[in-house]
Coordinates of C-alpha atoms in Angstrom, one line a residue:
M216 CA -150.5 59.8 -8.9
L217 CA -150.4 55.8 -8.7
T218 CA -148.6 54.8 -12.0
S219 CA -148.6 50.8 -11.6
V220 CA -151.2 48.3 -9.7
R221 CA -149.5 45.9 -7.3
P222 CA -150.3 42.4 -8.1
A223 CA -153.1 40.4 -6.2
D224 CA -151.6 38.6 -3.2
V225 CA -155.0 36.5 -3.0
I226 CA -155.7 34.8 -6.6
F227 CA -159.2 32.3 -6.8
E228 CA -158.9 30.4 -9.5
I229 CA -161.2 28.6 -11.2
N230 CA -160.5 25.6 -14.0
L231 CA -162.7 25.9 -16.5
S232 CA -161.2 22.6 -18.1
A233 CA -162.6 21.1 -14.7
I234 CA -166.5 22.2 -15.6
Q235 CA -166.5 20.3 -18.7
P236 CA -165.8 16.8 -17.7
N237 CA -167.9 17.2 -15.1
F238 CA -170.7 18.1 -17.1
H239 CA -169.7 14.9 -19.2
T240 CA -169.9 12.7 -16.2
I241 CA -173.2 14.1 -15.2
S242 CA -174.5 13.5 -18.7
A243 CA -172.9 9.6 -18.9
L244 CA -174.6 9.4 -15.4
V245 CA -178.0 10.2 -16.4
G246 CA -177.7 8.7 -20.1
P247 CA -178.4 10.2 -23.5
Q248 CA -182.4 10.0 -23.1
V249 CA -182.1 13.2 -20.6
R250 CA -180.9 16.5 -21.2
V251 CA -178.7 17.9 -18.9
A252 CA -179.0 21.7 -18.2
A253 CA -176.7 23.6 -16.5
V254 CA -177.8 26.0 -13.6
V255 CA -175.6 29.1 -14.0
K256 CA -177.3 31.3 -11.3
C257 CA -175.7 33.6 -8.8
D258 CA -173.1 34.3 -11.7
A259 CA -172.5 30.7 -11.9
Y260 CA -172.1 30.4 -8.3
G261 CA -169.6 33.0 -8.5
L262 CA -167.6 31.4 -10.7
G263 CA -168.2 34.1 -13.7
L264 CA -171.5 33.5 -15.6
L265 CA -170.3 34.4 -19.5
R266 CA -166.5 32.6 -18.9
V267 CA -168.5 29.5 -16.8
A268 CA -171.5 29.6 -19.7
G269 CA -169.4 29.5 -22.8
A270 CA -167.5 26.5 -21.4
L271 CA -170.4 24.4 -20.4
I272 CA -171.8 25.4 -24.2
D273 CA -168.4 24.2 -25.8
A274 CA -169.1 20.8 -23.8
G275 CA -172.5 20.6 -25.4
C276 CA -175.0 21.7 -23.1
D277 CA -177.8 23.5 -24.6
L278 CA -179.8 24.6 -21.8
L279 CA -178.8 27.2 -19.2
F280 CA -181.0 28.1 -16.1
V281 CA -180.4 31.9 -14.7
G282 CA -181.7 33.4 -11.6
N283 CA -182.9 36.5 -13.0
L284 CA -183.7 38.7 -16.1
H285 CA -180.5 40.4 -15.7
E286 CA -178.4 37.4 -16.2
A287 CA -180.4 36.2 -18.8
L288 CA -179.9 39.6 -20.9
L289 CA -176.1 39.4 -20.4
L290 CA -175.8 35.8 -21.4
R291 CA -178.3 36.9 -25.0
S292 CA -175.6 40.4 -24.8
S293 CA -173.0 38.2 -25.2
H294 CA -174.4 35.9 -28.2
T295 CA -175.0 33.1 -26.2
G296 CA -177.0 30.3 -28.7
A297 CA -178.2 28.1 -26.0
A298 CA -182.0 28.3 -24.4
V299 CA -182.4 30.4 -21.7
A300 CA -184.9 29.9 -18.5
V301 CA -185.1 32.2 -15.8
L302 CA -185.7 30.8 -12.5
C303 CA -187.3 34.2 -10.7
D304 CA -189.5 35.4 -13.8
E305 CA -191.2 38.5 -14.0
F306 CA -192.8 38.0 -17.0
A307 CA -195.6 39.8 -16.3
R308 CA -193.4 43.3 -15.9
Y309 CA -191.1 42.3 -18.7
G310 CA -192.7 40.5 -21.1
G311 CA -191.3 42.5 -24.2
D312 CA -187.5 41.4 -23.1
Y313 CA -188.7 37.9 -23.0
R314 CA -190.2 37.8 -26.3
S315 CA -187.1 39.6 -28.3
N316 CA -184.6 37.8 -26.5
G317 CA -186.2 34.1 -26.8
L318 CA -185.9 34.0 -23.1
I319 CA -188.0 31.0 -21.1
P320 CA -189.5 32.2 -18.1
V321 CA -190.2 29.8 -15.2
V322 CA -193.7 30.4 -14.0
N323 CA -194.0 30.1 -10.5
N324 CA -197.4 31.8 -9.2
C325 CA -200.8 32.5 -10.9
F326 CA -200.0 35.9 -11.7
E327 CA -197.3 35.2 -14.0
L328 CA -199.5 32.2 -15.5
D329 CA -202.1 35.1 -16.0
A330 CA -199.7 37.5 -17.9
I331 CA -198.6 34.0 -19.8
G332 CA -202.1 34.0 -21.0
T333 CA -203.0 37.6 -22.1
A334 CA -199.1 37.9 -24.0
G335 CA -200.8 37.9 -26.9
D336 CA -198.3 35.5 -29.5
P337 CA -197.9 32.3 -27.8
Q338 CA -195.1 32.0 -25.2
A339 CA -193.1 29.4 -24.6
Y340 CA -192.8 28.7 -20.4
F341 CA -191.6 26.2 -18.1
L342 CA -194.1 25.7 -14.8
S343 CA -192.7 25.1 -11.2
I344 CA -194.9 23.0 -9.4
E345 CA -195.0 22.4 -5.5
T346 CA -194.6 18.9 -4.2
R347 CA -193.3 19.9 -0.8
L348 CA -190.8 22.3 -0.5
S349 CA -192.9 25.4 0.1
R350 CA -191.0 28.0 -2.3
L351 CA -191.4 29.7 -5.5
S352 CA -194.2 27.2 -7.2
L353 CA -197.7 26.6 -7.9
A354 CA -199.6 25.2 -5.2
F355 CA -202.2 22.0 -5.9
D356 CA -205.3 24.0 -5.3
D357 CA -204.0 26.9 -7.5
L358 CA -202.9 24.4 -10.5
R359 CA -206.4 22.6 -10.2
R360 CA -208.0 25.6 -10.2
K361 CA -206.1 26.9 -13.6
Y362 CA -206.8 23.2 -15.2
L363 CA -210.5 23.8 -14.6
S364 CA -210.5 27.0 -16.1
G365 CA -208.7 25.4 -18.8
S366 CA -205.7 28.2 -18.9
F367 CA -203.0 24.9 -19.3
K368 CA -205.6 23.7 -22.5
Q369 CA -204.9 27.1 -24.1
H370 CA -201.2 27.9 -22.8
P371 CA -199.7 24.3 -22.1
P372 CA -196.6 24.6 -20.3
S373 CA -193.4 22.7 -22.3
V374 CA -191.5 21.7 -19.0
V375 CA -193.2 20.8 -15.8
L376 CA -190.3 21.0 -12.5
S377 CA -190.1 20.6 -9.2
H378 CA -187.4 20.6 -6.7
L379 CA -186.6 18.1 -4.4
A380 CA -186.2 19.1 -0.8
C381 CA -184.2 16.1 0.7
S382 CA -182.2 14.7 -2.4
E383 CA -179.2 15.0 -0.7
R384 CA -180.1 12.0 1.8
V385 CA -180.5 9.1 -0.1
G386 CA -182.8 7.2 2.3
D387 CA -185.1 10.2 3.2
A388 CA -188.9 8.9 2.9
M389 CA -189.4 12.7 1.5
N390 CA -187.5 12.0 -1.9
M391 CA -190.0 9.2 -2.8
L392 CA -193.2 11.7 -1.6
Q393 CA -192.1 14.5 -3.5
R394 CA -191.7 11.9 -6.7
N395 CA -195.4 10.6 -6.0
R396 CA -197.0 14.1 -6.0
F397 CA -194.8 15.2 -9.0
L398 CA -196.1 12.4 -11.0
A399 CA -199.7 12.6 -9.8
M400 CA -199.4 16.7 -10.3
S401 CA -197.4 17.0 -14.2
D402 CA -199.9 13.4 -15.3
V403 CA -202.8 15.8 -15.2
L404 CA -200.7 18.4 -17.0
K405 CA -199.1 16.0 -19.7
P406 CA -196.4 18.5 -20.5
T407 CA -193.9 17.7 -23.3
L408 CA -191.1 17.2 -20.7
R409 CA -190.6 16.4 -17.1
S410 CA -188.0 18.0 -14.8
L411 CA -187.6 17.0 -11.2
A412 CA -183.8 16.0 -10.2
A413 CA -181.0 18.8 -9.5
S414 CA -177.6 18.2 -8.9
A415 CA -178.2 15.6 -5.6
G416 CA -181.3 14.7 -6.9
F417 CA -179.7 12.7 -10.1
W418 CA -177.8 10.6 -7.8
L419 CA -181.2 9.2 -6.5
G420 CA -181.0 6.7 -9.6
T421 CA -183.3 7.0 -13.1
P422 CA -187.0 7.3 -11.5
Y423 CA -185.6 10.5 -10.6
H424 CA -184.5 11.9 -13.8
F425 CA -187.3 12.4 -15.7
D426 CA -186.7 14.0 -19.4
I427 CA -184.3 17.2 -17.9
A428 CA -181.7 17.3 -15.1
R429 CA -180.9 20.4 -13.7
V430 CA -177.4 20.5 -12.7
G431 CA -175.4 23.4 -10.7
S432 CA -173.4 22.9 -7.8
A433 CA -171.7 19.5 -9.3
L434 CA -170.9 20.8 -12.6
Y435 CA -168.4 22.9 -10.1
G436 CA -167.1 20.0 -8.3
L437 CA -169.5 20.5 -5.2
N438 CA -170.1 16.8 -4.0
N439 CA -173.2 17.4 -1.9
A440 CA -174.7 13.6 -1.7
G441 CA -171.3 12.4 -0.2
I442 CA -170.4 9.9 -3.1
R443 CA -167.6 8.0 -2.9
P444 CA -165.1 7.6 -4.6
N445 CA -166.2 11.2 -6.0
P446 CA -166.4 11.4 -9.7
L447 CA -166.7 15.2 -9.9
K448 CA -163.1 17.2 -10.5
P449 CA -162.7 20.4 -8.3
V450 CA -163.2 23.9 -10.1
A451 CA -162.0 26.4 -8.0
S452 CA -158.3 26.7 -6.0
R453 CA -157.1 29.4 -3.5
R454 CA -153.7 31.1 -3.3
A455 CA -152.5 33.9 -1.0
K456 CA -149.1 35.0 0.2
T457 CA -147.4 35.2 3.5
L458 CA -146.6 38.7 4.7
D459 CA -144.8 38.1 8.0
V460 CA -143.0 35.0 9.7
R461 CA -141.7 34.9 13.3
K462 CA -141.0 33.1 16.2
V463 CA -143.4 32.7 18.8
A464 CA -142.7 31.5 22.3
R465 CA -144.5 28.2 24.2
R466 CA -148.0 29.2 25.6
K467 CA -148.5 32.5 23.5
A468 CA -151.8 33.3 22.4
V469 CA -152.2 34.1 18.9
G470 CA -154.5 36.3 17.5
Y471 CA -158.2 37.5 18.8
G472 CA -159.6 36.2 22.0
G473 CA -156.9 34.1 22.6
T474 CA -158.4 31.2 21.0
F475 CA -155.1 29.3 20.3
R476 CA -152.3 28.8 22.4
T477 CA -148.7 27.9 21.4
A478 CA -147.6 24.1 22.9
Q479 CA -144.0 24.8 22.1
A480 CA -141.7 27.7 20.7
S481 CA -143.3 28.1 17.2
R482 CA -142.8 29.9 14.0
I483 CA -146.1 31.4 13.1
A484 CA -146.6 33.0 9.3
S485 CA -149.6 35.8 8.4
V486 CA -151.4 35.2 5.6
G487 CA -152.7 38.3 3.6
I488 CA -156.5 36.9 3.7
G489 CA -159.2 36.7 5.7
Y490 CA -163.4 36.8 5.6
K491 CA -163.3 40.0 3.8
H492 CA -162.4 37.7 0.9
G493 CA -164.7 35.0 1.5
L494 CA -162.8 32.8 3.6
P495 CA -165.5 31.3 6.2
W496 CA -165.0 32.9 9.7
G497 CA -165.2 29.7 11.6
R498 CA -162.4 27.3 10.2
A499 CA -159.9 28.3 12.6
N500 CA -158.0 26.1 14.4
K501 CA -160.1 23.4 12.2
V502 CA -158.4 22.6 8.8
S503 CA -154.8 23.0 7.4
V504 CA -153.8 24.5 4.3
R505 CA -150.8 23.8 2.1
L506 CA -147.2 25.6 2.1
A507 CA -144.0 24.2 -0.2
G508 CA -146.0 20.6 -0.3
Y509 CA -146.2 20.5 3.7
S510 CA -149.3 20.7 5.7
A511 CA -150.1 23.9 8.1
P512 CA -152.6 24.1 10.3
L513 CA -154.5 27.6 10.3
I514 CA -154.7 28.9 13.9
G515 CA -156.2 31.7 15.9
R516 CA -159.1 33.5 15.1
M517 CA -159.1 35.0 11.5
S518 CA -159.4 38.4 11.0
M519 CA -160.7 40.6 8.2
E520 CA -157.6 40.5 5.6
Y521 CA -155.2 38.1 7.7
T522 CA -154.7 34.8 8.9
T523 CA -152.4 33.0 11.0
I524 CA -151.0 29.4 10.2
D525 CA -148.6 27.4 12.2
I526 CA -145.2 26.8 9.9
T527 CA -143.4 25.0 12.3
D528 CA -142.6 22.1 10.9
V529 CA -142.1 23.8 7.1
P530 CA -138.6 24.4 6.6
E531 CA -137.6 27.8 6.9
A532 CA -136.0 28.4 3.5
L533 CA -139.6 27.4 1.9
C534 CA -141.8 29.9 3.9
G535 CA -140.4 33.3 4.1
P536 CA -142.5 36.4 3.5
G537 CA -143.9 36.2 0.1
S538 CA -144.0 32.3 0.0
C539 CA -147.7 30.7 -1.7
V540 CA -149.7 29.5 0.8
E541 CA -152.7 27.0 -0.9
L542 CA -156.2 27.5 1.0
L543 CA -158.1 26.0 -1.5
G544 CA -157.4 23.0 -3.7
E545 CA -157.1 19.4 -4.3
D546 CA -156.3 18.8 -0.7
L547 CA -158.7 21.1 1.1
T548 CA -161.9 21.3 -1.5
V549 CA -164.9 23.2 -0.8
D550 CA -166.9 20.6 0.4
D551 CA -163.7 20.0 3.1
L552 CA -164.1 24.0 3.9
A553 CA -167.8 23.9 4.2
A554 CA -168.0 21.2 6.7
A555 CA -165.0 22.0 8.8
S556 CA -166.8 25.6 8.8
G557 CA -170.4 24.3 9.8
I558 CA -171.6 26.2 6.6
Y559 CA -173.1 24.8 2.9
P560 CA -170.5 24.4 0.3
Q561 CA -173.0 26.3 -2.3
E562 CA -172.9 29.6 0.3
V563 CA -168.7 29.3 0.6
L564 CA -168.7 28.9 -3.0
T565 CA -170.6 31.8 -3.7
R566 CA -168.6 34.1 -1.3
L567 CA -165.3 32.9 -2.3
G568 CA -164.5 35.2 -5.2
V569 CA -165.8 38.1 -3.3
G570 CA -162.9 40.9 -2.6
C571 CA -160.0 39.0 -4.4
A572 CA -158.7 38.6 -8.1
R573 CA -160.4 36.0 -10.4
Q574 CA -158.5 34.0 -12.9
M575 CA -159.4 31.4 -15.7
R576 CA -157.7 28.6 -16.7
V577 CA -158.4 26.8 -19.9
L578 CA -156.4 23.9 -20.5
A579 CA -158.2 22.7 -23.5
T580 CA -161.8 22.7 -24.9
I581 CA -163.4 19.2 -24.6
R582 CA -166.1 18.7 -26.5
A583 CA -169.1 16.4 -25.6
P584 CA -169.1 12.5 -27.0
S585 CA -170.8 11.8 -29.4
L586 CA -174.4 11.1 -29.1
A587 CA -175.1 10.1 -33.0
G588 CA -178.4 8.3 -33.2
A589 CA -179.4 8.7 -29.5
K590 CA -182.6 10.2 -29.0
R591 CA -182.8 13.4 -27.1
P592 CA -185.9 15.7 -25.7
D593 CA -186.2 19.1 -27.1
C594 CA -187.2 22.1 -25.7
R595 CA -185.8 24.8 -27.9
V596 CA -188.0 28.0 -28.3
S597 CA -188.2 29.9 -31.7
R598 CA -186.5 33.5 -32.0

């Protein structure tokens, strides 16, 4: 019989105390007239929905966007007091759950819009409109038809939103094109509030901020727009233990396929982490990790549960079996890892918590600075 549990060899740590200043940084950038909503879909990008949402609410966030009804009900079951909007709404099927839990559907098509119109009691909703992303939103022809039929006069949306396709590229003409389309379409509806910018979009400046900024990846330290110096704090770190250290002669292959061969007599450490733990397979031979303050290149082809690093330049006394290797942190961020692997930072982040222990770190609760006297847009839902 198993009587004890072996301590985790791989630790994925989430610094909740870094998420809060990131929220304040974004709030200061857009100003008190703009409401900063947190996107916590996909288990808060793999970081833990309930704990991350709690940290954001403590920081002053009062509007959360989730990916589906399941996540919304999890938040409500934890007595989350913030307004909760559901991006993949399914109001037509689960309208009773929305009404009883005070949830806000984000309507993306005519079928869901019709369900809002036949719901009986007035139902607050957000409307997503198509401005050139071609994804989950009401197209112009459908918008015009519904407008002419009087649907929006009877059941107006409280927020009209859209999503920028190229906001990571500041000079891309698509940004202005989408903004102009958004203005033209939303002006017809005359909503109470408008929202266009997401994490990279708020860096485009005031013309893109409107009333609500929907921020996800930036809260978690991702700098998709490549702003330098980066004002965002890294949130995720990852450590793993060395399992084996051995001497390898010059010109010997390391790992599957012999993709790496030693240039000199070397010391090679096997680390208990691989692509099973969400580590991108394509990062091998491209980045270095940290061990006892020293840089150690990640070499050879990565395995499912193991990877190898060259510790020739690390003092032997510091890198025996059981020593701790930092594979993500201040020196190697999620953005760095994504760039080295040729994949999207959000993909890296959402995969990181797979197959390993997740630890939360909280240094202190950081409250939002006072905005006394400032006017804030309001899209609260009566419950």
